[in-house]
One Martini backbone bead per residue (centre of mass of N, CA, C, O) as a GRO file, in nm:
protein
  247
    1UNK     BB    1   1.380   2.082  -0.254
    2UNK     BB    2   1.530   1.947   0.038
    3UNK     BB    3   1.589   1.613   0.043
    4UNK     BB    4   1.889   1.573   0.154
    5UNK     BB    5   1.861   1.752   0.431
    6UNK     BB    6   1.595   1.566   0.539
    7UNK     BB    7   1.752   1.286   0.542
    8UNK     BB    8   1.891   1.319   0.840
    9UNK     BB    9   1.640   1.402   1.026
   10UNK     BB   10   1.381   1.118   1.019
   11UNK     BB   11   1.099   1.262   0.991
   12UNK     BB   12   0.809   0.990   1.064
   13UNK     BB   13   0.474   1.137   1.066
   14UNK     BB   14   0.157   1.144   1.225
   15UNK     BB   15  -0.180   1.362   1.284
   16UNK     BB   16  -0.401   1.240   1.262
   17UNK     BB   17  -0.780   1.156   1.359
   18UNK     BB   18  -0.941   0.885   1.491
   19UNK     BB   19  -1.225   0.957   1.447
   20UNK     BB   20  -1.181   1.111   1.141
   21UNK     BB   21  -1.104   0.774   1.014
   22UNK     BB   22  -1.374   0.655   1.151
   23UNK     BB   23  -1.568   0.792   0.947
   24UNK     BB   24  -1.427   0.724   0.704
   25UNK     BB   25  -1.555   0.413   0.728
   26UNK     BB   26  -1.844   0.421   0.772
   27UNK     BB   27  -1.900   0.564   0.503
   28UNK     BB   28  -1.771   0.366   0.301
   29UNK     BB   29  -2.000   0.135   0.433
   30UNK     BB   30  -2.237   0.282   0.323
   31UNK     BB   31  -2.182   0.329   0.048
   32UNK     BB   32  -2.101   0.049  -0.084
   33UNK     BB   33  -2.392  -0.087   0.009
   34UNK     BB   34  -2.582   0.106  -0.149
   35UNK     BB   35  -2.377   0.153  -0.449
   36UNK     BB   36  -2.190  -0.136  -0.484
   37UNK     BB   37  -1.901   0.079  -0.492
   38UNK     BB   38  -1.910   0.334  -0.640
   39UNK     BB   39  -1.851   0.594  -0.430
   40UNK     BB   40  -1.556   0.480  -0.327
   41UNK     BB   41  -1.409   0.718  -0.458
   42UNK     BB   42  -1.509   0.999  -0.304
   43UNK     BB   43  -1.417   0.883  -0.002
   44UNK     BB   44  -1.108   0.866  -0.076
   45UNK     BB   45  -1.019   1.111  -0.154
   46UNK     BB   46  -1.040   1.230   0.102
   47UNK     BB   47  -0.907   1.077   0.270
   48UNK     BB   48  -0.642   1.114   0.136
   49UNK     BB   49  -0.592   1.411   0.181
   50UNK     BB   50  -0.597   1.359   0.481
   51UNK     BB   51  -0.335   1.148   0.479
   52UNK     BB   52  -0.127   1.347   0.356
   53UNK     BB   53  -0.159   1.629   0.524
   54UNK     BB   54  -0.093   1.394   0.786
   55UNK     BB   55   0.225   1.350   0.639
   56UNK     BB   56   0.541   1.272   0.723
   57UNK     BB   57   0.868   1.272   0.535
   58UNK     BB   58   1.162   1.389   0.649
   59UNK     BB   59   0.963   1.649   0.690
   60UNK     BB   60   0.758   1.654   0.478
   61UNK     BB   61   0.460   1.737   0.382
   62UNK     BB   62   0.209   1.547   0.199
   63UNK     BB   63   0.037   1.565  -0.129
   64UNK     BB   64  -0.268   1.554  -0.262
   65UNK     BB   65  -0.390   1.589  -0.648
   66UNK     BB   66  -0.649   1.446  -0.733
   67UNK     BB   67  -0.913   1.308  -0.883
   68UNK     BB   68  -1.206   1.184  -0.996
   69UNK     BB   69  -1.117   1.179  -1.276
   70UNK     BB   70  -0.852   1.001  -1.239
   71UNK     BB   71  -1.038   0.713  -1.176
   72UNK     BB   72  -1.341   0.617  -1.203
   73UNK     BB   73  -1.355   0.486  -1.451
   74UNK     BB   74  -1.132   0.256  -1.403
   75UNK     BB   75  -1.296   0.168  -1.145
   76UNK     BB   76  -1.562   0.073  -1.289
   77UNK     BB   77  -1.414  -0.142  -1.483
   78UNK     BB   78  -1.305  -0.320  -1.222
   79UNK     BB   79  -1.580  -0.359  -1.092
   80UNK     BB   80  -1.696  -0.526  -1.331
   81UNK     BB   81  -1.509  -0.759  -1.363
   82UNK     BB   82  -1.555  -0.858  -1.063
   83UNK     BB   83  -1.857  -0.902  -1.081
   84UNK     BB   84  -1.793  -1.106  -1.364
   85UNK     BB   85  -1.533  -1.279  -1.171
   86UNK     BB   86  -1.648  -1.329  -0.879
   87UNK     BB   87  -1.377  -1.164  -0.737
   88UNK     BB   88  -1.113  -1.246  -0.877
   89UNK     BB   89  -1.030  -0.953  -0.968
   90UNK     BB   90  -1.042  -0.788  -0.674
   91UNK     BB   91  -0.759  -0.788  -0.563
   92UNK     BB   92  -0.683  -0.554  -0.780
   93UNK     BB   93  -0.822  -0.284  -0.664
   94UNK     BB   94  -0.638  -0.209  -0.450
   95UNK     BB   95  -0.390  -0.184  -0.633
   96UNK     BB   96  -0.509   0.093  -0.804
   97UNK     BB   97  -0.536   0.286  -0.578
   98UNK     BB   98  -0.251   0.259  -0.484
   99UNK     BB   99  -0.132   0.411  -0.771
  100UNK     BB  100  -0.315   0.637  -0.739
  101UNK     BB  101  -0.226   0.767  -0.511
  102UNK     BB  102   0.080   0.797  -0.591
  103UNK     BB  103   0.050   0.924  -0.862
  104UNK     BB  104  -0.063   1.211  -0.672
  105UNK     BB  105   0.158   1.237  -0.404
  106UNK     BB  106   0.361   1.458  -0.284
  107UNK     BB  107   0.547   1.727  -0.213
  108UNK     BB  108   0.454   1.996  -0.104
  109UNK     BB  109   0.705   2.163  -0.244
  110UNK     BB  110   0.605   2.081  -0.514
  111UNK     BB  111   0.465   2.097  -0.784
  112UNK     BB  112   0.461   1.776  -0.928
  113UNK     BB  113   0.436   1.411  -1.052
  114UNK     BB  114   0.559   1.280  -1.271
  115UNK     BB  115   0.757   1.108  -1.053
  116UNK     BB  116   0.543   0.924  -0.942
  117UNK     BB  117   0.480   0.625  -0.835
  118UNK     BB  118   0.444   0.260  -0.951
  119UNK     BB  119   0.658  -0.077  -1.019
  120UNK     BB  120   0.431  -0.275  -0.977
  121UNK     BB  121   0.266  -0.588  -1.045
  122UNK     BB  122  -0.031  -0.714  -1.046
  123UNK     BB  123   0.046  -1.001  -1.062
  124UNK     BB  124   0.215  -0.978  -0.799
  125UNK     BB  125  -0.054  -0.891  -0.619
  126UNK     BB  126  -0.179  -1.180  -0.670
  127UNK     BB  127   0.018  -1.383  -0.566
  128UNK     BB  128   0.013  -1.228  -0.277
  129UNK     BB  129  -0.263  -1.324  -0.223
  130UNK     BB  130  -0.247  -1.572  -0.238
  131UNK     BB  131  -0.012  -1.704  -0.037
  132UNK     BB  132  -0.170  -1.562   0.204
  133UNK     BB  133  -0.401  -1.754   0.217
  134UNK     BB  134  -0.186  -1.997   0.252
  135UNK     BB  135  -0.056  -1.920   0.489
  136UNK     BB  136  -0.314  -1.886   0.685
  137UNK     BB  137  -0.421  -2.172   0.653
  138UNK     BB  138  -0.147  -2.314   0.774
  139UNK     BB  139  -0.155  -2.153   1.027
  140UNK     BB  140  -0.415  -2.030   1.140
  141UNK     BB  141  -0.294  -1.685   1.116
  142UNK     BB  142   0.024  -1.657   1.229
  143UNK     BB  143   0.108  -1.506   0.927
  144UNK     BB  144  -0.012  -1.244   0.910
  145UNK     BB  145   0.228  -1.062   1.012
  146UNK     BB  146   0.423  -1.160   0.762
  147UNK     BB  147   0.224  -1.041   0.518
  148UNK     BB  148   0.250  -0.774   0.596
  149UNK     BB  149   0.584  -0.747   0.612
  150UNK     BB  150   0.593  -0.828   0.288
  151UNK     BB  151   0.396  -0.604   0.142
  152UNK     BB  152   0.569  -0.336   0.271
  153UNK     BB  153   0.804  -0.390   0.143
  154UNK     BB  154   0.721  -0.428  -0.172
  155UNK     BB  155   0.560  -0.165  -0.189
  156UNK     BB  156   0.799   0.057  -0.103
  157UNK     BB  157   1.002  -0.011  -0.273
  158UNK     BB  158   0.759   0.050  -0.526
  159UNK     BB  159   0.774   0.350  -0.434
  160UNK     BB  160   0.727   0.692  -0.544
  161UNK     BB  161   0.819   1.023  -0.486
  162UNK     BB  162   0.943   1.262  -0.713
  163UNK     BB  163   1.189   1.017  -0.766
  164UNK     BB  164   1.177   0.865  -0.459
  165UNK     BB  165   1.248   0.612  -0.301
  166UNK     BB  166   1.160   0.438  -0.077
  167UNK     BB  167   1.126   0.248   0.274
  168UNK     BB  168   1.059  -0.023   0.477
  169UNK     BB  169   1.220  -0.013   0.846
  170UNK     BB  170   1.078  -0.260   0.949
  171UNK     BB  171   1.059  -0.565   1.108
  172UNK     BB  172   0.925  -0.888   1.203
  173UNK     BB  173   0.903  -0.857   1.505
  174UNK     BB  174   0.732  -0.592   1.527
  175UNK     BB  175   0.480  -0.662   1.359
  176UNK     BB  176   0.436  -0.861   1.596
  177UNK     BB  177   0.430  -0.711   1.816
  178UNK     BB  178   0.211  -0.529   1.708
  179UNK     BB  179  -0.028  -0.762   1.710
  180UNK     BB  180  -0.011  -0.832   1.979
  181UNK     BB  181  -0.121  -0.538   2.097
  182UNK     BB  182  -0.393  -0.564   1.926
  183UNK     BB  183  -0.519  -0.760   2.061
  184UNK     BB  184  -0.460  -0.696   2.362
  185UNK     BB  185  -0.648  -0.407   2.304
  186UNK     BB  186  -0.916  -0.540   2.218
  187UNK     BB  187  -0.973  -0.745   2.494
  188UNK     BB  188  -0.969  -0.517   2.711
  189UNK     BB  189  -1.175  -0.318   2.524
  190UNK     BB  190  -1.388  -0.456   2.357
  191UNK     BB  191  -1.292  -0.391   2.043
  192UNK     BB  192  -1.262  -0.031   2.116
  193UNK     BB  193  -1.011  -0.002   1.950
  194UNK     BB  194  -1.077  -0.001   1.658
  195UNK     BB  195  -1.144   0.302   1.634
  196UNK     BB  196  -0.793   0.351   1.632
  197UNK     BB  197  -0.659   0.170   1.457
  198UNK     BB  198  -0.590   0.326   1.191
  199UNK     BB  199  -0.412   0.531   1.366
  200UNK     BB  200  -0.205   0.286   1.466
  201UNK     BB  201  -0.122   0.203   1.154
  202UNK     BB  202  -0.035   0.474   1.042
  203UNK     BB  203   0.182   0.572   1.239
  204UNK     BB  204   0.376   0.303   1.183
  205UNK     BB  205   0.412   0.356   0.885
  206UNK     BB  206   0.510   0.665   0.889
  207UNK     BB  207   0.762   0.576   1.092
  208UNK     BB  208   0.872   0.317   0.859
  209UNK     BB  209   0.881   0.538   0.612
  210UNK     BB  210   1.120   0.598   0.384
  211UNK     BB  211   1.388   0.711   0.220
  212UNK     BB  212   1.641   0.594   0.062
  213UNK     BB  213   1.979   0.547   0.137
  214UNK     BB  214   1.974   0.415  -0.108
  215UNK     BB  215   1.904   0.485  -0.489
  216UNK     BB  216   2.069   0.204  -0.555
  217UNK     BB  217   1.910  -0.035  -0.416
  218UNK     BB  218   1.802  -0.310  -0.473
  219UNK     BB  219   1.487  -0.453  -0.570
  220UNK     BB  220   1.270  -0.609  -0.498
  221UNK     BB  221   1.185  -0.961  -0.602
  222UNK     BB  222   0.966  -1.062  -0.764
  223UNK     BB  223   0.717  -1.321  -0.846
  224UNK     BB  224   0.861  -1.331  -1.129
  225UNK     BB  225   1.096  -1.303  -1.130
  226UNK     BB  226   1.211  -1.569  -1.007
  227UNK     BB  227   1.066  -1.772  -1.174
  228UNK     BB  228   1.235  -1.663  -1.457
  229UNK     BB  229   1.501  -1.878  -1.345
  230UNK     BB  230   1.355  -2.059  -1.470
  231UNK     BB  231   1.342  -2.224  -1.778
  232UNK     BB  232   1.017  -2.335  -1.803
  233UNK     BB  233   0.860  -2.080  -1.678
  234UNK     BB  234   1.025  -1.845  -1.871
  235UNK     BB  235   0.781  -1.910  -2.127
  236UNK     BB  236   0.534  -1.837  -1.936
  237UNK     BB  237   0.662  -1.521  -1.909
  238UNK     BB  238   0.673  -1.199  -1.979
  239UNK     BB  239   0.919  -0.996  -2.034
  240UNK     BB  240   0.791  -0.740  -1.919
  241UNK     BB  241   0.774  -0.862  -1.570
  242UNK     BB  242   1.072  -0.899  -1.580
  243UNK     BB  243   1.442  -0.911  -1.483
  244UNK     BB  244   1.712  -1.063  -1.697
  245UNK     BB  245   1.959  -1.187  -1.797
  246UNK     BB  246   2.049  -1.290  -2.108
  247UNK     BB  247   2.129  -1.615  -2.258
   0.00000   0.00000   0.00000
């Protein structure tokens, strides 16, 4: 797999069918509601696959080989959690499915996935969703493109193919101007661009994440990194969490 030569090339593109997204869209949600959520990994199992498929990084098709035994019980779990714990875990559920996606992810061309992985830690993706909240509510909505803007960053950073990481190459004004076109065709269209929606953000997503163009730059710093150079909060904060030079 030369993915040094393909690295020059550039091409980062979807190929899905905005109708087949949207199929899968509808039964995810007729099935979580009959099924109270359990059935919700089987019809993402296809769903990665074919997203998968039809998703060319640096020039190369990208391959899922997950099973459903590699997340159900896991999946079952938190599951369970959240709904004992009123929704609050619930956060987690999507960080979960996302660790499991990257982790059986490759390069078409590769045999195995043994370094595929994600190195964000869930605690950091919960206060990322606290924050988002905080940030929606004091704008009014108007930061929701910044929240995507900056999931996308961080996600991408911390997330491997291959032994290869990532990095999503789109800046905070496209983003917003992103998110301006999609209001612009929901309203002149009566909606009915939703249809396209999953379509339109899975191409946008595709076209700016690529392999890192320098596999040694420092990676975005989480939000228990920052908070451990408190000298204060970084006694109630697990060593484990954070990466910083000791005292």
């Amino acid at each position: 797999m030369n993915i040094e030569k393909n690295q020059e090339i550039k091409i980062n593109y979807f190929t899905g069918n905005a109708l087949i997204l949207t199929i899968f869209k509808i039964v995810k949600m007729i099935l979580n509601t009959f099924t109270l959520g359990i059935a919700f990994p089987f019809i993402d199992l296809f769903e990665q696959k074919y997203v998968c498929k039809n998703t060319y990084l640096n020039g190369i098709r990208l391959k899922f080989v997950g099973n459903i035994g590699s997340i159900f019980f896991v999946y079952l779990k938190w599951l369970f959690l959240s709904y004992i714990t009123l929704g609050l875990l619930s956060f987690n559920l999507s960080f979960m499915i996302y660790k499991w996606h990257l982790k059986y992810t490759i390069f078409e061309t590769s045999n195995d996935n043994t370094d595929s992985k994600f190195l964000g830690y869930g605690i950091d993706n919960f206060f990322n969703k606290v924050i988002a909240i905080i940030v929606i509510f004091f704008t009014f909505g108007l930061g929701i493109p910044f929240i995507y803007y900056r999931h996308y960053k961080w996600e991408k950073t911390h997330s491997y193919i291959n032994g290869l990481r990532l990095e999503f190459s789109g800046n905070l004004k496209e983003v917003y101007f992103l998110f301006i076109k999609i209001l612009f065709f929901l309203i002149i269209t009566f909606g009915l661009f939703s249809l396209f929606l999953d379509k339109y953000l899975q191409s946008y997503l595709c076209s700016h994440q690529q392999i890192a163009t320098n596999q040694e730059v420092s990676q975005v710093k989480s939000v228990l990194e920052i908070l451990a150079k408190n000298k204060f909060l970084k006694k109630f904060i697990p060593k484990k969490y954070y990466k910083i030079d000791p005292d």
